[in-house]
Amino acid sequence: MGNCLAETDEDRARLSLEAKRNKQLDKELQLEEKAGRLVHKLLLLGAGESGKSTFFKQLVRIHDKGYDVNSRRAFERSIYKNIINSVYFLFKAVDTYGYTLDSKTVGLRDFFEETAPVDEEANWLIDDKMGDAIKAIWTDPAVQTAFKNRDDKATMFYLFDGAEYFFNKIDEVKADKYIPDEEDIVRCRIRTSGIIEKSFEIKGNHFRIFDVGGQRAERRKWIHCFQNVTAVMFIASLSCYNQSLFEDASSNRMTEAILLFEDISNSHWFAETAIILFLNKHDIFQQKIKSIPITECPSLAHFEGEGYEKSLAFIQMVFETSCQSPSQCVYTHVTTATNKQNVESIFESVQDIVIRKSMAEAGLLVNA
């Protein structure tokens, strides 16, 4: 984890504050343990856009109190921003790859680009008129063609995974009394910056879960979370094998995830920590693999099979064998973080792994 050093005075000041915060959190954990309250510290790690924060939001939804009205309202601006930026990305793809918009859509595009915000601090809002324009733009044949071809090598472009979901419910989003529901919150894309923490009590067991940003610039903050970790939950997107990083178009996303998992799973920080691997976005992968082979990823170019089952097994093998620590065991689960039931079921298994690990460390089990 050699990229954890600050580069500027501002970086150093921010990291110093985060280090102090982590020390305080560790003190709180120690106090709870002294009081006879065993706390399981779980760290959510993964590259950007892996679905890590989606998994975290599902846990809040399932095991915390969920999201009240005020909490849900706080996501409105981000949802508007997700949708508006997705329209901009679609228009850019239409221009780049030479698709032709209908004449009516050309007029709607003019209205959209004159009205929709572009500045980060602007008032991001989708009212009735803007919503109607977006709804019509989304149905344009050229836009639909660009969307369907977004993963093809010759016509690829970035579009966040929740775009289609929100376009299809634009009538609800544009309503005056729109308040995001919990499904909207799970689908909403917000880049994690810094460290987000939640505590849960499940069946008498106390869990403290930390979600940290996955982009490269965020990873220098991770090291402040590494102490006293019961388990690392590493989220990797199955569907990213033919995509590049948002922050570096020259780097393949899955290659980045494999290298990052190798770094984490072999780190001395986690020699005694349970490593739980989530191969996420299974639903998207299952569809994509029908037309795009995993050999599009440089790290998977030596794969000689075909089809869903063999491709999935090969990806799992590549991740698991990158962990070379003889004392380490990788527990792997195939997940769809947007599916509440799937996350709830799999987290039951995670609890079992974590509790058994803690009992083994306490000398109550022979093997974890």
Tab-separated table of C-alpha atoms in Angstrom:
chain	number	residue	atom	x	y	z
A	1	MET	CA	0.000	0.000	0.000
A	2	GLY	CA	2.822	2.352	-0.936
A	3	ASN	CA	0.469	5.037	-2.257
A	4	CYS	CA	-0.620	6.095	1.219
A	5	LEU	CA	1.691	9.104	1.635
A	6	ALA	CA	0.310	12.643	1.472
A	7	GLU	CA	1.510	14.751	-1.467
A	8	THR	CA	0.469	18.277	-0.412
A	9	ASP	CA	-0.026	20.272	2.793
A	10	GLU	CA	-3.775	19.927	2.299
A	11	ASP	CA	-3.417	16.132	1.938
A	12	ARG	CA	-1.280	15.949	5.068
A	13	ALA	CA	-3.767	17.996	7.091
A	14	ARG	CA	-6.717	15.894	5.924
A	15	LEU	CA	-4.929	12.609	6.566
A	16	SER	CA	-3.891	13.807	10.006
A	17	LEU	CA	-7.520	14.491	10.877
A	18	GLU	CA	-8.557	11.089	9.528
A	19	ALA	CA	-5.797	9.383	11.531
A	20	LYS	CA	-7.038	11.089	14.706
A	21	ARG	CA	-10.595	10.040	13.906
A	22	ASN	CA	-9.533	6.423	13.413
A	23	LYS	CA	-7.634	6.455	16.732
A	24	GLN	CA	-10.796	7.694	18.412
A	25	LEU	CA	-12.810	4.913	16.768
A	26	ASP	CA	-10.265	2.351	17.944
A	27	LYS	CA	-10.521	3.733	21.493
A	28	GLU	CA	-14.298	3.375	21.337
A	29	LEU	CA	-13.920	-0.238	20.154
A	30	GLN	CA	-11.512	-0.976	23.009
A	31	LEU	CA	-13.868	0.568	25.573
A	32	GLU	CA	-16.753	-1.497	24.238
A	33	GLU	CA	-14.650	-4.661	24.399
A	34	LYS	CA	-13.575	-3.867	27.979
A	35	ALA	CA	-17.236	-3.544	28.858
A	36	GLY	CA	-17.693	-7.116	27.656
A	37	ARG	CA	-19.155	-6.053	24.329
A	38	LEU	CA	-17.324	-7.778	21.453
A	39	VAL	CA	-17.412	-5.534	18.382
A	40	HIS	CA	-16.700	-6.946	14.922
A	41	LYS	CA	-14.986	-4.333	12.757
A	42	LEU	CA	-15.725	-4.946	9.060
A	43	LEU	CA	-13.951	-3.048	6.299
A	44	LEU	CA	-15.585	-2.635	2.869
A	45	LEU	CA	-12.903	-2.285	0.185
A	46	GLY	CA	-12.885	-2.371	-3.602
A	47	ALA	CA	-12.098	-0.373	-6.719
A	48	GLY	CA	-14.358	2.454	-7.885
A	49	GLU	CA	-17.806	1.515	-9.231
A	50	SER	CA	-17.643	-2.029	-7.900
A	51	GLY	CA	-20.985	-1.706	-6.106
A	52	LYS	CA	-19.304	-1.400	-2.709
A	53	SER	CA	-21.400	1.518	-1.505
A	54	THR	CA	-24.555	-0.120	-2.893
A	55	PHE	CA	-23.823	-3.101	-0.657
A	56	PHE	CA	-23.303	-0.722	2.276
A	57	LYS	CA	-26.644	1.028	1.635
A	58	GLN	CA	-28.404	-2.339	1.512
A	59	LEU	CA	-26.983	-3.203	4.937
A	60	VAL	CA	-28.307	0.095	6.305
A	61	ARG	CA	-31.655	-0.710	4.723
A	62	ILE	CA	-31.777	-4.248	6.161
A	63	HIS	CA	-30.042	-4.059	9.530
A	64	ASP	CA	-30.286	-0.428	10.596
A	65	LYS	CA	-33.485	1.625	10.719
A	66	GLY	CA	-33.496	2.108	6.962
A	67	TYR	CA	-33.969	5.617	5.594
A	68	ASP	CA	-36.546	8.014	7.025
A	69	VAL	CA	-38.180	10.753	4.922
A	70	ASN	CA	-35.485	13.343	5.646
A	71	SER	CA	-32.727	10.878	4.832
A	72	ARG	CA	-34.437	9.939	1.573
A	73	ARG	CA	-34.888	13.591	0.603
A	74	ALA	CA	-31.140	14.060	0.959
A	75	PHE	CA	-30.665	11.834	-2.121
A	76	GLU	CA	-32.904	13.905	-4.439
A	77	ARG	CA	-30.139	16.136	-5.780
A	78	SER	CA	-27.819	13.184	-6.453
A	79	ILE	CA	-30.555	11.329	-8.347
A	80	TYR	CA	-31.318	14.396	-10.489
A	81	LYS	CA	-27.598	14.730	-11.140
A	82	ASN	CA	-27.259	11.026	-12.068
A	83	ILE	CA	-30.055	11.337	-14.640
A	84	ILE	CA	-28.932	14.646	-16.157
A	85	ASN	CA	-25.304	13.520	-16.465
A	86	SER	CA	-26.491	10.283	-18.095
A	87	VAL	CA	-28.308	12.303	-20.768
A	88	TYR	CA	-25.119	14.279	-21.415
A	89	PHE	CA	-23.136	11.033	-21.768
A	90	LEU	CA	-25.730	9.631	-24.191
A	91	PHE	CA	-25.616	12.768	-26.347
A	92	LYS	CA	-21.813	12.606	-26.403
A	93	ALA	CA	-22.000	8.983	-27.588
A	94	VAL	CA	-24.540	9.910	-30.280
A	95	ASP	CA	-22.140	12.585	-31.578
A	96	THR	CA	-18.992	10.460	-31.264
A	97	TYR	CA	-20.374	7.438	-33.112
A	98	GLY	CA	-22.394	9.268	-35.749
A	99	TYR	CA	-25.957	8.343	-34.755
A	100	THR	CA	-28.721	10.615	-36.060
A	101	LEU	CA	-31.336	12.047	-33.719
A	102	ASP	CA	-34.929	12.592	-34.832
A	103	SER	CA	-35.711	16.228	-35.670
A	104	LYS	CA	-38.000	16.485	-32.624
A	105	THR	CA	-35.216	15.211	-30.375
A	106	VAL	CA	-32.811	17.803	-31.804
A	107	GLY	CA	-35.155	20.504	-30.511
A	108	LEU	CA	-35.446	18.780	-27.137
A	109	ARG	CA	-31.670	18.552	-26.978
A	110	ASP	CA	-31.410	22.310	-27.478
A	111	PHE	CA	-33.862	22.852	-24.615
A	112	PHE	CA	-32.040	20.339	-22.414
A	113	GLU	CA	-28.589	21.828	-22.969
A	114	GLU	CA	-29.863	25.374	-22.417
A	115	THR	CA	-31.680	24.417	-19.207
A	116	ALA	CA	-29.846	21.522	-17.537
A	117	PRO	CA	-27.054	22.430	-15.103
A	118	VAL	CA	-23.426	21.513	-15.679
A	119	ASP	CA	-21.786	23.215	-12.704
A	120	GLU	CA	-21.264	21.141	-9.553
A	121	GLU	CA	-22.754	23.851	-7.345
A	122	ALA	CA	-25.787	24.463	-9.577
A	123	ASN	CA	-29.396	23.753	-8.622
A	124	TRP	CA	-29.787	20.207	-9.903
A	125	LEU	CA	-33.513	19.717	-10.401
A	126	ILE	CA	-35.817	17.830	-12.752
A	127	ASP	CA	-39.201	19.525	-12.993
A	128	ASP	CA	-42.158	18.458	-15.096
A	129	LYS	CA	-40.944	20.112	-18.309
A	130	MET	CA	-37.394	18.799	-17.983
A	131	GLY	CA	-38.707	15.349	-17.102
A	132	ASP	CA	-40.911	15.250	-20.213
A	133	ALA	CA	-37.929	16.241	-22.358
A	134	ILE	CA	-35.739	13.522	-20.827
A	135	LYS	CA	-38.490	10.927	-21.290
A	136	ALA	CA	-38.759	11.762	-25.013
A	137	ILE	CA	-34.970	11.884	-25.471
A	138	TRP	CA	-34.636	8.447	-23.872
A	139	THR	CA	-37.049	6.901	-26.396
A	140	ASP	CA	-35.260	8.331	-29.453
A	141	PRO	CA	-33.996	5.438	-31.669
A	142	ALA	CA	-30.491	6.924	-31.916
A	143	VAL	CA	-30.240	7.254	-28.129
A	144	GLN	CA	-31.502	3.697	-27.684
A	145	THR	CA	-28.935	2.432	-30.194
A	146	ALA	CA	-26.137	4.248	-28.368
A	147	PHE	CA	-27.344	2.770	-25.076
A	148	LYS	CA	-27.529	-0.790	-26.416
A	149	ASN	CA	-24.056	-0.504	-27.969
A	150	ARG	CA	-22.398	1.064	-24.902
A	151	ASP	CA	-20.377	-2.083	-24.123
A	152	ASP	CA	-19.308	-2.883	-27.678
A	153	LYS	CA	-15.605	-2.361	-28.232
A	154	ALA	CA	-16.087	-0.002	-31.184
A	155	THR	CA	-18.847	2.125	-29.620
A	156	MET	CA	-18.080	1.976	-25.894
A	157	PHE	CA	-18.740	4.819	-23.486
A	158	TYR	CA	-19.279	5.304	-19.758
A	159	LEU	CA	-22.815	5.213	-18.373
A	160	PHE	CA	-23.563	4.439	-14.738
A	161	ASP	CA	-25.411	1.181	-14.077
A	162	GLY	CA	-28.555	2.804	-12.679
A	163	ALA	CA	-29.247	5.003	-15.732
A	164	GLU	CA	-31.871	2.755	-17.334
A	165	TYR	CA	-33.640	2.261	-13.987
A	166	PHE	CA	-34.076	6.014	-13.466
A	167	PHE	CA	-34.972	6.776	-17.097
A	168	ASN	CA	-37.766	4.225	-16.848
A	169	LYS	CA	-39.249	5.911	-13.769
A	170	ILE	CA	-38.792	9.515	-14.890
A	171	ASP	CA	-42.529	10.188	-14.466
A	172	GLU	CA	-42.131	9.604	-10.720
A	173	VAL	CA	-38.872	11.508	-10.448
A	174	LYS	CA	-40.231	14.656	-12.138
A	175	ALA	CA	-43.306	14.860	-9.884
A	176	ASP	CA	-43.545	17.840	-7.497
A	177	LYS	CA	-43.878	15.602	-4.447
A	178	TYR	CA	-41.153	13.162	-5.433
A	179	ILE	CA	-39.303	11.631	-2.497
A	180	PRO	CA	-36.779	8.877	-3.319
A	181	ASP	CA	-37.731	5.447	-2.034
A	182	GLU	CA	-35.174	2.993	-0.663
A	183	GLU	CA	-34.760	1.287	-4.038
A	184	ASP	CA	-33.904	4.671	-5.591
A	185	ILE	CA	-31.309	5.233	-2.875
A	186	VAL	CA	-29.703	1.850	-3.540
A	187	ARG	CA	-29.577	2.577	-7.303
A	188	CYS	CA	-28.301	6.141	-6.897
A	189	ARG	CA	-24.627	6.658	-7.668
A	190	ILE	CA	-22.672	8.787	-5.182
A	191	ARG	CA	-18.891	8.539	-5.218
A	192	THR	CA	-17.690	7.702	-1.718
A	193	SER	CA	-15.212	10.255	-0.392
A	194	GLY	CA	-13.498	9.674	2.895
A	195	ILE	CA	-14.836	7.136	5.374
A	196	ILE	CA	-18.474	6.304	6.147
A	197	GLU	CA	-19.245	4.241	9.231
A	198	LYS	CA	-22.323	2.456	10.578
A	199	SER	CA	-22.929	0.282	13.634
A	200	PHE	CA	-25.416	-2.583	13.698
A	201	GLU	CA	-26.564	-5.047	16.314
A	202	ILE	CA	-27.701	-8.320	14.740
A	203	LYS	CA	-28.877	-11.202	16.927
A	204	GLY	CA	-26.884	-9.855	19.851
A	205	ASN	CA	-23.706	-9.436	17.800
A	206	HIS	CA	-22.230	-5.974	17.352
A	207	PHE	CA	-20.845	-4.978	13.937
A	208	ARG	CA	-19.099	-1.785	12.910
A	209	ILE	CA	-18.839	-1.411	9.145
A	210	PHE	CA	-16.616	1.078	7.332
A	211	ASP	CA	-17.094	2.073	3.688
A	212	VAL	CA	-14.186	3.967	2.109
A	213	GLY	CA	-13.796	5.512	-1.344
A	214	GLY	CA	-12.638	3.167	-4.102
A	215	GLN	CA	-11.024	5.549	-6.599
A	216	ARG	CA	-7.233	5.680	-6.595
A	217	ALA	CA	-7.152	9.137	-5.025
A	218	GLU	CA	-9.203	7.844	-2.082
A	219	ARG	CA	-7.066	4.812	-1.274
A	220	ARG	CA	-4.419	6.697	0.652
A	221	LYS	CA	-7.091	7.075	3.363
A	222	TRP	CA	-7.553	3.317	3.743
A	223	ILE	CA	-4.497	2.717	5.879
A	224	HIS	CA	-6.101	4.594	8.776
A	225	CYS	CA	-8.825	1.915	8.922
A	226	PHE	CA	-6.551	-1.126	8.876
A	227	GLN	CA	-6.056	-1.723	12.595
A	228	ASN	CA	-8.156	-4.196	14.593
A	229	VAL	CA	-10.171	-5.372	11.590
A	230	THR	CA	-12.177	-8.577	12.040
A	231	ALA	CA	-12.897	-9.069	8.332
A	232	VAL	CA	-12.297	-7.393	4.986
A	233	MET	CA	-15.224	-7.515	2.586
A	234	PHE	CA	-13.718	-6.901	-0.856
A	235	ILE	CA	-16.219	-6.024	-3.597
A	236	ALA	CA	-15.239	-6.649	-7.239
A	237	SER	CA	-17.494	-6.064	-10.227
A	238	LEU	CA	-17.884	-9.093	-12.496
A	239	SER	CA	-19.197	-6.959	-15.358
A	240	CYS	CA	-16.259	-4.545	-15.614
A	241	TYR	CA	-13.931	-6.846	-17.558
A	242	ASN	CA	-14.250	-4.808	-20.776
A	243	GLN	CA	-14.310	-1.345	-19.165
A	244	SER	CA	-11.654	1.215	-18.289
A	245	LEU	CA	-11.257	3.154	-15.065
A	246	PHE	CA	-13.218	6.374	-14.753
A	247	GLU	CA	-10.057	8.115	-13.496
A	248	ASP	CA	-7.660	6.456	-16.000
A	249	ALA	CA	-8.985	5.428	-19.424
A	250	SER	CA	-5.801	3.447	-20.151
A	251	SER	CA	-6.374	0.980	-17.284
A	252	ASN	CA	-8.789	-1.947	-17.368
A	253	ARG	CA	-11.203	-2.027	-14.418
A	254	MET	CA	-10.998	-5.744	-13.728
A	255	THR	CA	-7.213	-5.769	-13.955
A	256	GLU	CA	-7.231	-2.942	-11.418
A	257	ALA	CA	-9.553	-4.920	-9.134
A	258	ILE	CA	-7.410	-8.081	-9.369
A	259	LEU	CA	-4.207	-6.175	-8.562
A	260	LEU	CA	-5.909	-4.369	-5.698
A	261	PHE	CA	-7.267	-7.616	-4.259
A	262	GLU	CA	-3.809	-9.176	-4.539
A	263	ASP	CA	-2.357	-6.221	-2.643
A	264	ILE	CA	-5.016	-6.359	0.090
A	265	SER	CA	-5.170	-10.136	0.561
A	266	ASN	CA	-1.378	-10.444	0.868
A	267	SER	CA	-0.940	-7.383	3.089
A	268	HIS	CA	0.655	-7.872	6.501
A	269	TRP	CA	-2.161	-5.763	7.920
A	270	PHE	CA	-4.628	-8.582	7.210
A	271	ALA	CA	-2.539	-11.682	7.917
A	272	GLU	CA	-4.960	-12.680	10.699
A	273	THR	CA	-8.075	-11.143	9.138
A	274	ALA	CA	-10.873	-12.983	7.344
A	275	ILE	CA	-10.948	-12.048	3.644
A	276	ILE	CA	-14.418	-12.211	2.093
A	277	LEU	CA	-14.590	-11.696	-1.675
A	278	PHE	CA	-17.826	-10.557	-3.310
A	279	LEU	CA	-17.956	-11.011	-7.093
A	280	ASN	CA	-20.661	-8.434	-7.666
A	281	LYS	CA	-22.974	-7.303	-10.494
A	282	HIS	CA	-23.721	-10.906	-11.326
A	283	ASP	CA	-26.956	-9.892	-13.092
A	284	ILE	CA	-25.154	-7.581	-15.534
A	285	PHE	CA	-22.347	-10.094	-16.070
A	286	GLN	CA	-24.819	-12.848	-16.912
A	287	GLN	CA	-26.212	-10.792	-19.788
A	288	LYS	CA	-22.941	-9.275	-21.000
A	289	ILE	CA	-21.094	-12.594	-21.257
A	290	LYS	CA	-23.519	-13.718	-23.969
A	291	SER	CA	-21.928	-11.313	-26.455
A	292	ILE	CA	-18.629	-10.097	-24.967
A	293	PRO	CA	-15.969	-12.629	-23.823
A	294	ILE	CA	-13.942	-12.073	-20.672
A	295	THR	CA	-10.760	-12.192	-22.769
A	296	GLU	CA	-11.387	-8.462	-23.406
A	297	CYS	CA	-9.662	-8.007	-20.047
A	298	PRO	CA	-5.837	-8.250	-20.381
A	299	SER	CA	-5.628	-10.194	-17.113
A	300	LEU	CA	-8.078	-12.787	-18.465
A	301	ALA	CA	-6.734	-12.982	-22.028
A	302	HIS	CA	-5.372	-16.511	-21.460
A	303	PHE	CA	-8.857	-17.919	-20.786
A	304	GLU	CA	-9.680	-20.618	-23.376
A	305	GLY	CA	-13.243	-21.549	-22.432
A	306	GLU	CA	-16.570	-19.918	-23.165
A	307	GLY	CA	-19.980	-19.416	-21.621
A	308	TYR	CA	-21.230	-18.108	-18.308
A	309	GLU	CA	-20.291	-20.934	-15.904
A	310	LYS	CA	-16.723	-21.397	-17.139
A	311	SER	CA	-16.108	-17.643	-17.373
A	312	LEU	CA	-17.339	-17.084	-13.822
A	313	ALA	CA	-15.251	-19.974	-12.486
A	314	PHE	CA	-12.149	-18.624	-14.221
A	315	ILE	CA	-12.582	-15.117	-12.811
A	316	GLN	CA	-13.061	-16.557	-9.330
A	317	MET	CA	-9.915	-18.678	-9.744
A	318	VAL	CA	-7.836	-15.656	-10.845
A	319	PHE	CA	-8.911	-13.629	-7.816
A	320	GLU	CA	-8.510	-16.446	-5.300
A	321	THR	CA	-5.060	-17.557	-6.526
A	322	SER	CA	-3.794	-13.969	-6.307
A	323	CYS	CA	-3.957	-14.441	-2.528
A	324	GLN	CA	-0.721	-16.316	-1.855
A	325	SER	CA	-0.601	-16.131	1.922
A	326	PRO	CA	-0.456	-19.752	3.215
A	327	SER	CA	-2.391	-18.815	6.357
A	328	GLN	CA	-5.140	-16.954	4.528
A	329	CYS	CA	-8.457	-18.362	3.288
A	330	VAL	CA	-10.632	-16.442	0.833
A	331	TYR	CA	-14.394	-16.841	1.262
A	332	THR	CA	-16.066	-16.058	-2.070
A	333	HIS	CA	-19.683	-15.109	-2.795
A	334	VAL	CA	-21.340	-14.183	-6.097
A	335	THR	CA	-23.616	-11.202	-5.502
A	336	THR	CA	-26.000	-8.642	-6.955
A	337	ALA	CA	-25.830	-5.735	-4.526
A	338	THR	CA	-28.972	-4.101	-5.916
A	339	ASN	CA	-30.941	-7.207	-4.865
A	340	LYS	CA	-32.014	-6.806	-1.233
A	341	GLN	CA	-32.784	-10.507	-0.690
A	342	ASN	CA	-29.433	-11.546	-2.148
A	343	VAL	CA	-27.497	-9.193	0.147
A	344	GLU	CA	-29.533	-10.218	3.185
A	345	SER	CA	-28.906	-13.926	2.534
A	346	ILE	CA	-25.191	-13.525	1.870
A	347	PHE	CA	-24.614	-11.297	4.884
A	348	GLU	CA	-25.978	-14.147	7.015
A	349	SER	CA	-23.001	-16.186	5.781
A	350	VAL	CA	-20.660	-13.272	6.465
A	351	GLN	CA	-21.892	-13.076	10.060
A	352	ASP	CA	-21.157	-16.762	10.534
A	353	ILE	CA	-17.620	-16.391	9.147
A	354	VAL	CA	-16.926	-13.333	11.304
A	355	ILE	CA	-18.338	-14.798	14.510
A	356	ARG	CA	-16.479	-18.098	14.060
A	357	LYS	CA	-13.268	-16.151	13.430
A	358	SER	CA	-13.747	-14.134	16.618
A	359	MET	CA	-14.554	-17.248	18.642
A	360	ALA	CA	-11.435	-18.975	17.305
A	361	GLU	CA	-9.294	-15.987	18.295
A	362	ALA	CA	-10.829	-16.150	21.764
A	363	GLY	CA	-9.881	-19.839	21.969
A	364	LEU	CA	-13.483	-21.042	21.851
A	365	LEU	CA	-13.035	-22.842	18.512
A	366	VAL	CA	-10.140	-24.968	17.308
A	367	ASN	CA	-10.452	-23.697	13.695
A	368	ALA	CA	-11.977	-20.470	12.290
